[in-house]
Amino acid sequence: MNARVEIFTIGNQGQGVGKDAEGNTYFVNGLFPGDVAQVEALSDGAFREAIPTELIQPSSDRVTPACRYASECGGCDWIEWKYDSQVQAKARLLEYTLNRFGFNPKKIHPFIAAKTTHGYRTRIQLRAENGATGFFKRGSHDIVDVEHCWIAHPKLNEKLSEVRSAPATELTKIEIGIGEDGEAYTSINQRHAAQGFTQVHEEQNEVLKRVVAEAVSNAKANRVLELFSGDGNLTFDSLGDTQAWTGIELDQAGVYRARARAEALNIPEGRVRFTRADLFSEGAAARCRVYGCDTLMLDPPRSGLGKRLRAFVGDTTNNVIYVSCSLQSFVTDAAALKKDFTLEEVWGIDMFPHTRHFEMVARFARR
């Protein structure tokens, strides 16, 4: 079924949302507000998934992408959209989603755009097979052969050239990142972030750390329990006037790095401690509550905590600070806080220019 559609907004999965002459609604990846396009519907009904077949009239906010692989590569779904419009859309999406799911924050801080919008990524994941090395093609598992990634840090592109000099014949997963020593590394057929999770935008990571520190200060935190603490990326800038801080992390290497950083900073023993635990395991919440806290902080993976958040909240927990890169996971997890907590303030940070993704920080206070 084909239809002429005018796009008027962006949906929560980053797709263009538009209507046809009969008032039916379409969700179309690759289209932006202001686009008029011919689309092919993939479903029936008043709300339809669709794919674009012809761009009849482009939005005035469309731009010619600097990346020559933009038409095929599935990595940067918003790269053909003016950056200011991307930021405005993310800010609207954040506010709309929170209100739609009944959170009604007391304060939403101005959305924080990135100053550097290309050459920023410090970690990329590639696939290689039959001589091709690159990213998956949009909507498929075919590999787009890539010589240079426009949003990747220059050091990663140098390493990419080395990787391409020895092409793989069998399907291979390749991660290229920048390590603690500031040099690029290559990880072959290992789990995601096998050499340690780090935020992919160094400049915006500094912004994130400042925002989290502000949230901790506003919470007047004294004893903090931090879940998914990693190597202490968010910990040390946030210590402020806190008296005791406990970080819980699954990755033992991350725990060791966090302890080494605390020692290097000469933080008194007992004020900060890091320990390993599987936060998704049976009984993890009860074991963590033993540490006691007035402020619970967490930065879970994109999939969230799987509706387990309320179990980690103790009787003495007065504030919850949730750092998330997924609005959907956040609203699912945080729903359990509505009865006893108020959403005091929210920040949005564009950690991922030219994609639909962004980071958010939310602070809840007990009623």
Short mmCIF file of C-alpha atoms in Angstrom, two decimals, residues 39 42-43 54 68 81 95 114 137-138 144 175 177 190 219 228 264 268 272 278 288 320 341 366:
data_model
loop_
_atom_site.label_atom_id
_atom_site.label_comp_id
_atom_site.label_asym_id
_atom_site.label_seq_id
_atom_site.Cartn_x
_atom_site.Cartn_y
_atom_site.Cartn_z
CA VAL A 39 5.99 5.63 1.32
CA LEU A 42 4.24 -2.41 5.94
CA SER A 43 1.04 -2.80 7.97
CA GLU A 54 10.47 8.65 -2.97
CA ARG A 68 29.95 9.36 1.98
CA TRP A 81 19.26 16.36 9.62
CA GLU A 95 9.81 16.25 27.91
CA ALA A 114 27.54 18.81 21.95
CA LYS A 137 23.81 -1.69 6.19
CA ARG A 138 20.66 0.07 7.32
CA VAL A 144 29.00 -1.60 4.24
CA GLU A 175 35.95 -3.32 18.39
CA GLY A 177 38.61 1.99 21.06
CA GLN A 190 35.16 -10.24 22.34
CA ALA A 219 20.36 15.75 46.98
CA PHE A 228 26.98 -0.01 37.92
CA ALA A 264 45.99 7.70 43.27
CA PRO A 268 40.93 8.27 52.79
CA VAL A 272 35.05 5.30 49.12
CA ASP A 278 26.02 -9.15 39.77
CA CYS A 288 23.20 -4.05 48.48
CA VAL A 320 17.49 8.38 43.66
CA PHE A 341 9.16 9.78 45.19
CA ARG A 366 11.17 11.06 48.66
#
